[in-house]
Amino acid sequence: MRDVITGNEAVAWGAARARAQVVPAYPITPQTTIIEGIADLIKKGELKAEYIPVESEHSAMAACIGAAYAGARAFTATSSQGLLLMHELLHWAALARVPIVMAEVNRAVAPGWTIWTDQNDSLAQRDTGWIQLYCQDAQEVFDTTVQAFRIAEEVDLPVMIVLDAFVLSHTAEPVDVPDAADVDRFLPPRKPKFVLDVDNPCAFGGLNGPDVYQEFRFNQQASMTAALEAARRSDNDWAKMFGRRYGLIEEYRTEGADTILVASATPASTAQDVVDKLRAKGKKVGLVRVRLFRPFPAVELRKALAGAKRVAVLDRNISPGHHGIFCEELKSALYGMPKAPEVRGFIGGLGGRDLTPDSIEEVFDRAMGPKKEEEIAWIGHKA
Amino acid sequence: MDRPQGVKYVPAIAEPTQAKFERVPKEEILGHGHLACPGCGAALSMRLALKALGRRVMIAGPACCWAVCDGPWPYSATGVPFLHCAFETAASTACGIRAGLAARGIDDITVMTWAGDGGTFDIGLQALSGAAERNDDFLYVCYDNEAYMNTGVQRSSATPELAWTTTTPPGAMPKLQPKKNMGEIVCAHRAPYFATATVAYPEDLIAKFERAGRTRGFRMIHILSPCPPGWKSEERLGISLARRAVESRVFPLYEVEGGTKWRLTQDPPKRPVAEYLKDQGRFAHLTAAQVRQIQGHVDAEWDVLKGRLETGDRR
């Protein structure tokens, strides 16, 4: 099927093609059209799933954990305050090693009340042990939703697919939705490695003392590392079957670039036009989009940025009292690298403020300019 | 009671409410080596509950004493699959287990929670209400020892009025509020089955678990669970105190179908509340006037309960 659908509809189709079996769902703008879409696909017979209209996001994640332990493929979706309410259970899901997949529509955090996009909600979950994939268009959203289940079930860790509020969640684009039978060949039914079983009664998540806890964390970290390869393999296999490949990071015109912009999500797609424009003027600029945020693809980033003199990082988020979060992550990844490029952090687009081609060009100009920037350079800021 | 939405609702079947002692299975499912304190009502309750339900049971257990009682990883004493879950998620985790089993076409398992009063009356009440309203198909069990015992005896909304806890020191900050009435809350959801039980009446408790096991939809059993360390009572007196709680009508034993058909399952001769309070250190500070006050409240609650009972169905 090829149709013009929104990012959120692409998520719903992705969950349907992945044959999610249990979907506990709670509405929150701008995620709501995902769970409405899933309800609609169940009604139309495109998806056979237990749909649970839970009374909170906290219960949505708890039900996902229970369903996963019962051996089912569990999916849910949320945004912002809902994700923050889930926070305790995000840790729980990751340490319980259940392969839940969740779509998270980036929405800025209140107060004041806002429904518009920025990344503080999802990035505040950085250390919960979830794999995080940031998407830039509706086709990628669909493809990543299905890929996410493959990755999750291979390494026994939950995966969060992240998409921007409205700019992506509610924007309609042509999307190819492959036939169910074809997707089934990419993603066979879940084969849980551990499950609640009355014939083999076990307890899961029991008391840990200092003698054992650290090893659970060690194993989790090992699986996170393995997730890099799982994500590569999932992407490669997807490309072989459906002809679309994204990578852990996506490079755009980085050959011979002195200045490279590192961005994520939809602003990275806007930035492609800006790179084309500046290249046409003879400026040696390029773009790297970070698609996989956890585990952090440090090796890929070092390779992609190796030849550049400077790197500008555009963050639609902030760690108050420190810097933009992608910027700090990147600095950490490049630390100790011979001839590492200079890294400059830019923050803008918070609370859904537009990141236009002009504002992204401003990032390039200021990154390449002679003026020594402040520790944090604000973009589109009203003084 | 008509329940149009949600899972298949099968009304509870009317039957004698007392199990025959000879029928109680001899097989022990709860294993040795559980970490419950001597005299713990929860351990006795779990033992009897599993005798009634058998081995095709899966448990969601939130933070509570039983999270410890089950044993340290990799051991488990409970004898059936046990999923530890976050404090406020007993009901939502159980609902997820049921949905996961349903998605896999498995329909012959009793999904059960095993939660304390803190996880039920306080932090888990929202999830419990959500599950009851949706009529999710599982058995919610609360073993109620009337305070946060696992963290060292802090008051919960299940703590009786004027009882000592570390956060309700008598004189300074007494617990003035009466115990929250969980039966009325759950029955307001018109849940298919609700019952109170206690280990002093094992045949009654087993009959209620058997009945709950056969009922579909949301079911709840509220167990009064004596706690020697928290009640400051002698370990040997646990059963006696539970019996006195019923006889004094502090904790009446009843069951409710569909939220509206209430009936007493035990109606022993009435004893004064003072006889229940007297062997518990948590009530040792009470004045005669305070005991009279509690007696008055217990009598008033009894009248409310009597008003709900079906006529001619008293046992």
mmCIF file of C-alpha atoms in Angstrom, chain B:
data_model
loop_
_atom_site.group_PDB
_atom_site.id
_atom_site.type_symbol
_atom_site.label_atom_id
_atom_site.label_comp_id
_atom_site.label_asym_id
_atom_site.label_seq_id
_atom_site.Cartn_x
_atom_site.Cartn_y
_atom_site.Cartn_z
ATOM 1 C CA MET B 1 -25.521 -7.344 37.099
ATOM 2 C CA ASP B 2 -25.073 -6.585 33.427
ATOM 3 C CA ARG B 3 -21.491 -5.786 32.416
ATOM 4 C CA PRO B 4 -21.562 -4.928 28.743
ATOM 5 C CA GLN B 5 -17.912 -3.946 28.198
ATOM 6 C CA GLY B 6 -14.574 -5.642 28.607
ATOM 7 C CA VAL B 7 -13.812 -9.266 29.182
ATOM 8 C CA LYS B 8 -16.255 -12.109 29.349
ATOM 9 C CA TYR B 9 -18.163 -11.700 32.577
ATOM 10 C CA VAL B 10 -19.461 -14.829 34.211
ATOM 11 C CA PRO B 11 -21.478 -14.140 37.361
ATOM 12 C CA ALA B 12 -20.303 -15.837 40.502
ATOM 13 C CA ILE B 13 -22.265 -18.962 41.276
ATOM 14 C CA ALA B 14 -24.194 -19.007 44.518
ATOM 15 C CA GLU B 15 -23.005 -21.879 46.680
ATOM 16 C CA PRO B 16 -22.160 -22.679 50.298
ATOM 17 C CA THR B 17 -19.569 -20.185 51.458
ATOM 18 C CA GLN B 18 -17.688 -22.497 53.779
ATOM 19 C CA ALA B 19 -15.288 -25.040 52.305
ATOM 20 C CA LYS B 20 -15.347 -28.459 53.840
ATOM 21 C CA PHE B 21 -12.135 -28.860 55.805
ATOM 22 C CA GLU B 22 -11.658 -32.399 54.447
ATOM 23 C CA ARG B 23 -11.701 -30.994 50.901
ATOM 24 C CA VAL B 24 -8.755 -28.660 51.457
ATOM 25 C CA PRO B 25 -5.892 -29.960 49.308
ATOM 26 C CA LYS B 26 -3.021 -31.412 51.280
ATOM 27 C CA GLU B 27 -0.519 -30.364 48.638
ATOM 28 C CA GLU B 28 1.621 -27.413 49.679
ATOM 29 C CA ILE B 29 2.442 -24.966 46.866
ATOM 30 C CA LEU B 30 4.010 -22.244 49.011
ATOM 31 C CA GLY B 31 7.507 -23.539 49.598
ATOM 32 C CA HIS B 32 9.747 -23.641 52.610
ATOM 33 C CA GLY B 33 12.216 -20.846 53.111
ATOM 34 C CA HIS B 34 9.955 -17.867 52.616
ATOM 35 C CA LEU B 35 11.174 -14.868 54.571
ATOM 36 C CA ALA B 36 7.957 -13.914 56.374
ATOM 37 C CA CYS B 37 8.219 -13.086 60.075
ATOM 38 C CA PRO B 38 6.991 -15.651 62.619
ATOM 39 C CA GLY B 39 3.235 -15.287 62.973
ATOM 40 C CA CYS B 40 2.840 -13.452 59.635
ATOM 41 C CA GLY B 41 -0.743 -13.486 58.388
ATOM 42 C CA ALA B 42 0.367 -13.012 54.786
ATOM 43 C CA ALA B 43 2.307 -16.271 54.695
ATOM 44 C CA LEU B 44 -0.652 -18.232 56.064
ATOM 45 C CA SER B 45 -2.951 -16.467 53.611
ATOM 46 C CA MET B 46 -0.714 -17.252 50.636
ATOM 47 C CA ARG B 47 -0.508 -20.885 51.703
ATOM 48 C CA LEU B 48 -4.296 -21.205 51.859
ATOM 49 C CA ALA B 49 -4.942 -19.134 48.745
ATOM 50 C CA LEU B 50 -2.695 -21.359 46.640
ATOM 51 C CA LYS B 51 -4.341 -24.463 48.069
ATOM 52 C CA ALA B 52 -7.640 -23.072 46.829
ATOM 53 C CA LEU B 53 -6.413 -21.899 43.422
ATOM 54 C CA GLY B 54 -3.877 -24.590 42.501
ATOM 55 C CA ARG B 55 -0.779 -24.178 40.392
ATOM 56 C CA ARG B 56 -2.219 -22.509 37.286
ATOM 57 C CA VAL B 57 -1.737 -19.098 38.833
ATOM 58 C CA MET B 58 0.476 -16.160 37.896
ATOM 59 C CA ILE B 59 1.128 -13.413 40.411
ATOM 60 C CA ALA B 60 1.975 -9.746 40.020
ATOM 61 C CA GLY B 61 3.534 -8.625 43.285
ATOM 62 C CA PRO B 62 4.270 -4.971 43.969
ATOM 63 C CA ALA B 63 6.527 -3.512 46.646
ATOM 64 C CA CYS B 64 5.218 -4.891 49.942
ATOM 65 C CA CYS B 65 6.352 -7.406 52.535
ATOM 66 C CA TRP B 66 5.806 -10.243 50.061
ATOM 67 C CA ALA B 67 8.434 -8.769 47.734
ATOM 68 C CA VAL B 68 10.813 -9.800 50.517
ATOM 69 C CA CYS B 69 8.945 -12.895 51.713
ATOM 70 C CA ASP B 70 9.236 -14.555 48.289
ATOM 71 C CA GLY B 71 12.994 -14.719 48.804
ATOM 72 C CA PRO B 72 16.153 -13.215 47.307
ATOM 73 C CA TRP B 73 17.091 -13.759 43.666
ATOM 74 C CA PRO B 74 17.441 -16.431 42.350
ATOM 75 C CA TYR B 75 15.156 -18.099 44.892
ATOM 76 C CA SER B 76 11.387 -17.978 45.010
ATOM 77 C CA ALA B 77 9.221 -19.563 47.687
ATOM 78 C CA THR B 78 5.805 -18.784 46.267
ATOM 79 C CA GLY B 79 5.678 -21.841 44.021
ATOM 80 C CA VAL B 80 3.893 -20.217 41.074
ATOM 81 C CA PRO B 81 5.220 -17.681 38.502
ATOM 82 C CA PHE B 82 5.799 -14.404 40.309
ATOM 83 C CA LEU B 83 6.434 -11.096 38.575
ATOM 84 C CA HIS B 84 7.726 -8.408 40.877
ATOM 85 C CA CYS B 85 6.343 -5.039 39.820
ATOM 86 C CA ALA B 86 6.535 -1.401 40.858
ATOM 87 C CA PHE B 87 4.690 -0.260 43.978
ATOM 88 C CA GLU B 88 1.645 1.318 42.305
ATOM 89 C CA THR B 89 1.339 -1.175 39.440
ATOM 90 C CA ALA B 90 -0.120 -4.385 40.860
ATOM 91 C CA ALA B 91 -3.416 -3.946 39.025
ATOM 92 C CA SER B 92 -1.953 -2.580 35.793
ATOM 93 C CA THR B 93 0.734 -5.256 35.619
ATOM 94 C CA ALA B 94 -1.851 -7.988 36.224
ATOM 95 C CA CYS B 95 -4.037 -6.477 33.528
ATOM 96 C CA GLY B 96 -1.066 -6.631 31.138
ATOM 97 C CA ILE B 97 -0.346 -10.258 32.022
ATOM 98 C CA ARG B 98 -3.972 -11.161 31.336
ATOM 99 C CA ALA B 99 -3.897 -9.328 27.990
ATOM 100 C CA GLY B 100 -0.617 -10.983 27.031
ATOM 101 C CA LEU B 101 -2.038 -14.419 27.811
ATOM 102 C CA ALA B 102 -5.224 -13.607 25.909
ATOM 103 C CA ALA B 103 -3.182 -12.507 22.888
ATOM 104 C CA ARG B 104 -1.473 -15.894 22.982
ATOM 105 C CA GLY B 105 -4.777 -17.741 23.310
ATOM 106 C CA ILE B 106 -4.123 -18.888 26.888
ATOM 107 C CA ASP B 107 -7.309 -18.805 28.934
ATOM 108 C CA ASP B 108 -6.875 -21.290 31.786
ATOM 109 C CA ILE B 109 -4.682 -19.253 34.136
ATOM 110 C CA THR B 110 -5.763 -17.304 37.220
ATOM 111 C CA VAL B 111 -3.899 -13.995 37.140
ATOM 112 C CA MET B 112 -3.618 -12.622 40.666
ATOM 113 C CA THR B 113 -2.056 -9.688 42.460
ATOM 114 C CA TRP B 114 -0.656 -10.035 45.938
ATOM 115 C CA ALA B 115 -0.397 -6.530 47.336
ATOM 116 C CA GLY B 116 -0.165 -4.918 50.740
ATOM 117 C CA ASP B 117 -2.438 -2.199 52.039
ATOM 118 C CA GLY B 118 -0.076 0.614 51.041
ATOM 119 C CA GLY B 119 0.036 -0.641 47.451
ATOM 120 C CA THR B 120 -3.736 -1.061 47.445
ATOM 121 C CA PHE B 121 -5.364 1.634 49.582
ATOM 122 C CA ASP B 122 -2.807 4.366 48.807
ATOM 123 C CA ILE B 123 -0.341 4.399 45.940
ATOM 124 C CA GLY B 124 -1.985 1.692 43.829
ATOM 125 C CA LEU B 125 -5.601 2.829 44.165
ATOM 126 C CA GLN B 126 -5.709 4.566 40.776
ATOM 127 C CA ALA B 127 -4.565 1.480 38.904
ATOM 128 C CA LEU B 128 -6.929 -0.684 40.968
ATOM 129 C CA SER B 129 -9.855 1.583 40.130
ATOM 130 C CA GLY B 130 -8.901 1.581 36.443
ATOM 131 C CA ALA B 131 -8.800 -2.205 36.339
ATOM 132 C CA ALA B 132 -12.059 -2.541 38.282
ATOM 133 C CA GLU B 133 -13.806 -0.081 36.001
ATOM 134 C CA ARG B 134 -12.581 -1.904 32.885
ATOM 135 C CA ASN B 135 -13.589 -5.169 34.538
ATOM 136 C CA ASP B 136 -10.148 -6.590 33.757
ATOM 137 C CA ASP B 137 -10.102 -10.320 34.260
ATOM 138 C CA PHE B 138 -7.938 -11.013 37.304
ATOM 139 C CA LEU B 139 -8.070 -11.506 41.059
ATOM 140 C CA TYR B 140 -6.763 -8.612 43.124
ATOM 141 C CA VAL B 141 -5.671 -9.757 46.565
ATOM 142 C CA CYS B 142 -4.774 -7.270 49.258
ATOM 143 C CA TYR B 143 -3.255 -8.704 52.411
ATOM 144 C CA ASP B 144 -3.860 -5.834 54.765
ATOM 145 C CA ASN B 145 -1.630 -5.512 57.816
ATOM 146 C CA GLU B 146 -2.861 -1.972 58.337
ATOM 147 C CA ALA B 147 0.349 0.019 57.857
ATOM 148 C CA TYR B 148 3.550 0.212 55.821
ATOM 149 C CA MET B 149 5.102 -2.694 57.695
ATOM 150 C CA ASN B 150 7.876 -3.469 55.214
ATOM 151 C CA THR B 151 9.348 -0.004 55.760
ATOM 152 C CA GLY B 152 8.966 -0.192 59.522
ATOM 153 C CA VAL B 153 5.342 0.616 60.454
ATOM 154 C CA GLN B 154 4.211 3.923 58.957
ATOM 155 C CA ARG B 155 0.540 4.812 58.731
ATOM 156 C CA SER B 156 -1.431 4.036 55.585
ATOM 157 C CA SER B 157 -5.040 4.847 54.822
ATOM 158 C CA ALA B 158 -5.774 1.287 55.989
ATOM 159 C CA THR B 159 -4.462 2.025 59.487
ATOM 160 C CA PRO B 160 -7.287 1.966 62.060
ATOM 161 C CA GLU B 161 -8.116 5.147 63.916
ATOM 162 C CA LEU B 162 -5.886 5.998 66.867
ATOM 163 C CA ALA B 163 -3.469 3.124 66.193
ATOM 164 C CA TRP B 164 0.178 3.758 66.959
ATOM 165 C CA THR B 165 2.546 3.828 64.003
ATOM 166 C CA THR B 166 5.932 5.544 63.703
ATOM 167 C CA THR B 167 4.246 8.405 61.819
ATOM 168 C CA THR B 168 1.187 8.615 64.074
ATOM 169 C CA PRO B 169 2.718 8.923 67.527
ATOM 170 C CA PRO B 170 -0.115 9.002 70.085
ATOM 171 C CA GLY B 171 -0.517 12.345 71.755
ATOM 172 C CA ALA B 172 1.517 14.272 69.160
ATOM 173 C CA MET B 173 0.029 13.257 65.799
ATOM 174 C CA PRO B 174 -2.663 10.641 66.396
ATOM 175 C CA LYS B 175 -4.296 8.905 63.455
ATOM 176 C CA LEU B 176 -7.722 10.496 63.732
ATOM 177 C CA GLN B 177 -9.149 9.212 60.477
ATOM 178 C CA PRO B 178 -11.005 5.901 60.313
ATOM 179 C CA LYS B 179 -9.746 3.129 58.057
ATOM 180 C CA LYS B 180 -10.623 3.576 54.406
ATOM 181 C CA ASN B 181 -13.497 1.279 53.391
ATOM 182 C CA MET B 182 -12.090 -0.688 50.461
ATOM 183 C CA GLY B 183 -15.173 -2.875 50.058
ATOM 184 C CA GLU B 184 -17.389 0.095 49.382
ATOM 185 C CA ILE B 185 -14.873 1.565 46.939
ATOM 186 C CA VAL B 186 -14.547 -1.632 44.918
ATOM 187 C CA CYS B 187 -18.279 -2.337 45.043
ATOM 188 C CA ALA B 188 -18.963 1.166 43.734
ATOM 189 C CA HIS B 189 -17.280 -0.115 40.542
ATOM 190 C CA ARG B 190 -19.871 -2.920 40.449
ATOM 191 C CA ALA B 191 -17.042 -5.438 40.305
ATOM 192 C CA PRO B 192 -18.238 -9.027 39.802
ATOM 193 C CA TYR B 193 -16.877 -10.244 43.141
ATOM 194 C CA PHE B 194 -15.505 -8.745 46.332
ATOM 195 C CA ALA B 195 -14.877 -10.545 49.597
ATOM 196 C CA THR B 196 -13.178 -10.016 52.933
ATOM 197 C CA ALA B 197 -11.309 -12.889 54.531
ATOM 198 C CA THR B 198 -8.887 -13.668 57.279
ATOM 199 C CA VAL B 199 -6.707 -16.550 58.341
ATOM 200 C CA ALA B 200 -8.714 -17.187 61.511
ATOM 201 C CA TYR B 201 -11.444 -18.591 59.247
ATOM 202 C CA PRO B 202 -9.469 -20.772 56.823
ATOM 203 C CA GLU B 203 -12.488 -22.624 55.392
ATOM 204 C CA ASP B 204 -14.172 -19.306 54.706
ATOM 205 C CA LEU B 205 -11.001 -17.921 53.107
ATOM 206 C CA ILE B 206 -10.513 -20.988 50.924
ATOM 207 C CA ALA B 207 -14.142 -20.967 49.783
ATOM 208 C CA LYS B 208 -13.780 -17.338 48.737
ATOM 209 C CA PHE B 209 -10.599 -18.021 46.776
ATOM 210 C CA GLU B 210 -12.242 -21.001 45.084
ATOM 211 C CA ARG B 211 -15.177 -18.856 44.157
ATOM 212 C CA ALA B 212 -13.002 -15.975 42.997
ATOM 213 C CA GLY B 213 -10.981 -18.432 40.920
ATOM 214 C CA ARG B 214 -14.109 -19.513 39.065
ATOM 215 C CA THR B 215 -15.446 -16.000 38.552
ATOM 216 C CA ARG B 216 -14.328 -13.955 35.545
ATOM 217 C CA GLY B 217 -13.800 -10.223 35.374
ATOM 218 C CA PHE B 218 -12.421 -8.104 38.201
ATOM 219 C CA ARG B 219 -12.427 -9.846 41.553
ATOM 220 C CA MET B 220 -10.950 -8.739 44.839
ATOM 221 C CA ILE B 221 -10.284 -10.420 48.148
ATOM 222 C CA HIS B 222 -9.340 -8.203 51.060
ATOM 223 C CA ILE B 223 -7.515 -10.162 53.751
ATOM 224 C CA LEU B 224 -6.932 -8.864 57.267
ATOM 225 C CA SER B 225 -3.387 -10.024 57.922
ATOM 226 C CA PRO B 226 -2.082 -9.963 61.507
ATOM 227 C CA CYS B 227 1.427 -8.529 61.765
ATOM 228 C CA PRO B 228 3.122 -9.221 65.122
ATOM 229 C CA PRO B 229 5.958 -6.671 64.690
ATOM 230 C CA GLY B 230 3.656 -3.914 63.421
ATOM 231 C CA TRP B 231 0.778 -4.602 65.752
ATOM 232 C CA LYS B 232 3.169 -5.088 68.652
ATOM 233 C CA SER B 233 1.453 -8.343 69.476
ATOM 234 C CA GLU B 234 2.686 -11.781 70.417
ATOM 235 C CA GLU B 235 3.427 -14.042 67.467
ATOM 236 C CA ARG B 236 1.255 -16.815 68.941
ATOM 237 C CA LEU B 237 -1.776 -14.493 69.039
ATOM 238 C CA GLY B 238 -2.075 -13.789 65.289
ATOM 239 C CA ILE B 239 -4.956 -16.193 64.621
ATOM 240 C CA SER B 240 -6.669 -15.206 67.845
ATOM 241 C CA LEU B 241 -6.486 -11.496 67.008
ATOM 242 C CA ALA B 242 -7.837 -12.121 63.506
ATOM 243 C CA ARG B 243 -10.713 -14.071 65.044
ATOM 244 C CA ARG B 244 -11.382 -11.326 67.566
ATOM 245 C CA ALA B 245 -11.359 -8.756 64.729
ATOM 246 C CA VAL B 246 -14.241 -10.638 63.141
ATOM 247 C CA GLU B 247 -16.092 -11.336 66.396
ATOM 248 C CA SER B 248 -15.847 -7.710 67.492
ATOM 249 C CA ARG B 249 -17.078 -6.654 64.007
ATOM 250 C CA VAL B 250 -13.960 -4.582 63.431
ATOM 251 C CA PHE B 251 -13.433 -6.715 60.311
ATOM 252 C CA PRO B 252 -16.683 -8.389 59.242
ATOM 253 C CA LEU B 253 -16.449 -11.302 56.841
ATOM 254 C CA TYR B 254 -18.688 -10.788 53.855
ATOM 255 C CA GLU B 255 -18.825 -11.174 50.101
ATOM 256 C CA VAL B 256 -20.466 -9.103 47.409
ATOM 257 C CA GLU B 257 -21.624 -10.085 43.944
ATOM 258 C CA GLY B 258 -21.694 -7.434 41.254
ATOM 259 C CA GLY B 259 -21.171 -4.703 43.812
ATOM 260 C CA THR B 260 -24.752 -4.852 45.012
ATOM 261 C CA LYS B 261 -25.543 -8.273 46.514
ATOM 262 C CA TRP B 262 -23.916 -8.234 49.922
ATOM 263 C CA ARG B 263 -24.023 -11.058 52.420
ATOM 264 C CA LEU B 264 -22.226 -11.968 55.624
ATOM 265 C CA THR B 265 -20.358 -15.239 55.413
ATOM 266 C CA GLN B 266 -19.625 -15.472 59.155
ATOM 267 C CA ASP B 267 -21.706 -13.990 61.941
ATOM 268 C CA PRO B 268 -20.256 -15.083 65.282
ATOM 269 C CA PRO B 269 -21.587 -13.787 68.598
ATOM 270 C CA LYS B 270 -20.540 -10.192 69.192
ATOM 271 C CA ARG B 271 -17.598 -9.407 71.466
ATOM 272 C CA PRO B 272 -16.567 -5.955 72.686
ATOM 273 C CA VAL B 273 -13.942 -4.151 70.591
ATOM 274 C CA ALA B 274 -11.839 -3.811 73.739
ATOM 275 C CA GLU B 275 -11.141 -7.559 73.585
ATOM 276 C CA TYR B 276 -9.675 -7.113 70.111
ATOM 277 C CA LEU B 277 -7.613 -4.061 71.055
ATOM 278 C CA LYS B 278 -6.231 -5.286 74.361
ATOM 279 C CA ASP B 279 -3.427 -7.613 73.233
ATOM 280 C CA GLN B 280 -1.976 -5.198 70.675
ATOM 281 C CA GLY B 281 0.750 -2.785 71.695
ATOM 282 C CA ARG B 282 -0.322 -0.403 68.918
ATOM 283 C CA PHE B 283 -3.489 0.268 70.948
ATOM 284 C CA ALA B 284 -1.906 0.138 74.415
ATOM 285 C CA HIS B 285 -2.039 3.911 74.832
ATOM 286 C CA LEU B 286 -5.801 4.150 74.348
ATOM 287 C CA THR B 287 -7.876 5.673 77.138
ATOM 288 C CA ALA B 288 -11.204 4.149 78.137
ATOM 289 C CA ALA B 289 -12.925 7.033 76.375
ATOM 290 C CA GLN B 290 -11.004 6.352 73.152
ATOM 291 C CA VAL B 291 -11.957 2.672 73.296
ATOM 292 C CA ARG B 292 -15.599 3.757 73.682
ATOM 293 C CA GLN B 293 -15.160 6.070 70.688
ATOM 294 C CA ILE B 294 -13.814 3.194 68.567
ATOM 295 C CA GLN B 295 -16.634 0.931 69.753
ATOM 296 C CA GLY B 296 -19.112 3.586 68.659
ATOM 297 C CA HIS B 297 -17.574 3.817 65.199
ATOM 298 C CA VAL B 298 -17.459 0.031 64.811
ATOM 299 C CA ASP B 299 -21.128 -0.200 65.793
ATOM 300 C CA ALA B 300 -22.051 2.530 63.325
ATOM 301 C CA GLU B 301 -20.137 0.805 60.486
ATOM 302 C CA TRP B 302 -21.822 -2.461 61.375
ATOM 303 C CA ASP B 303 -25.202 -0.783 61.001
ATOM 304 C CA VAL B 304 -24.167 0.507 57.559
ATOM 305 C CA LEU B 305 -23.077 -2.982 56.549
ATOM 306 C CA LYS B 306 -26.269 -4.562 57.903
ATOM 307 C CA GLY B 307 -28.235 -2.137 55.786
ATOM 308 C CA ARG B 308 -26.527 -3.491 52.690
ATOM 309 C CA LEU B 309 -27.115 -7.140 53.442
ATOM 310 C CA GLU B 310 -29.702 -9.099 51.562
ATOM 311 C CA THR B 311 -32.550 -10.031 53.846
ATOM 312 C CA GLY B 312 -32.822 -13.655 54.761
ATOM 313 C CA ASP B 313 -29.310 -14.469 53.593
ATOM 314 C CA ARG B 314 -27.483 -14.093 56.896
ATOM 315 C CA ARG B 315 -25.420 -17.102 57.848
#
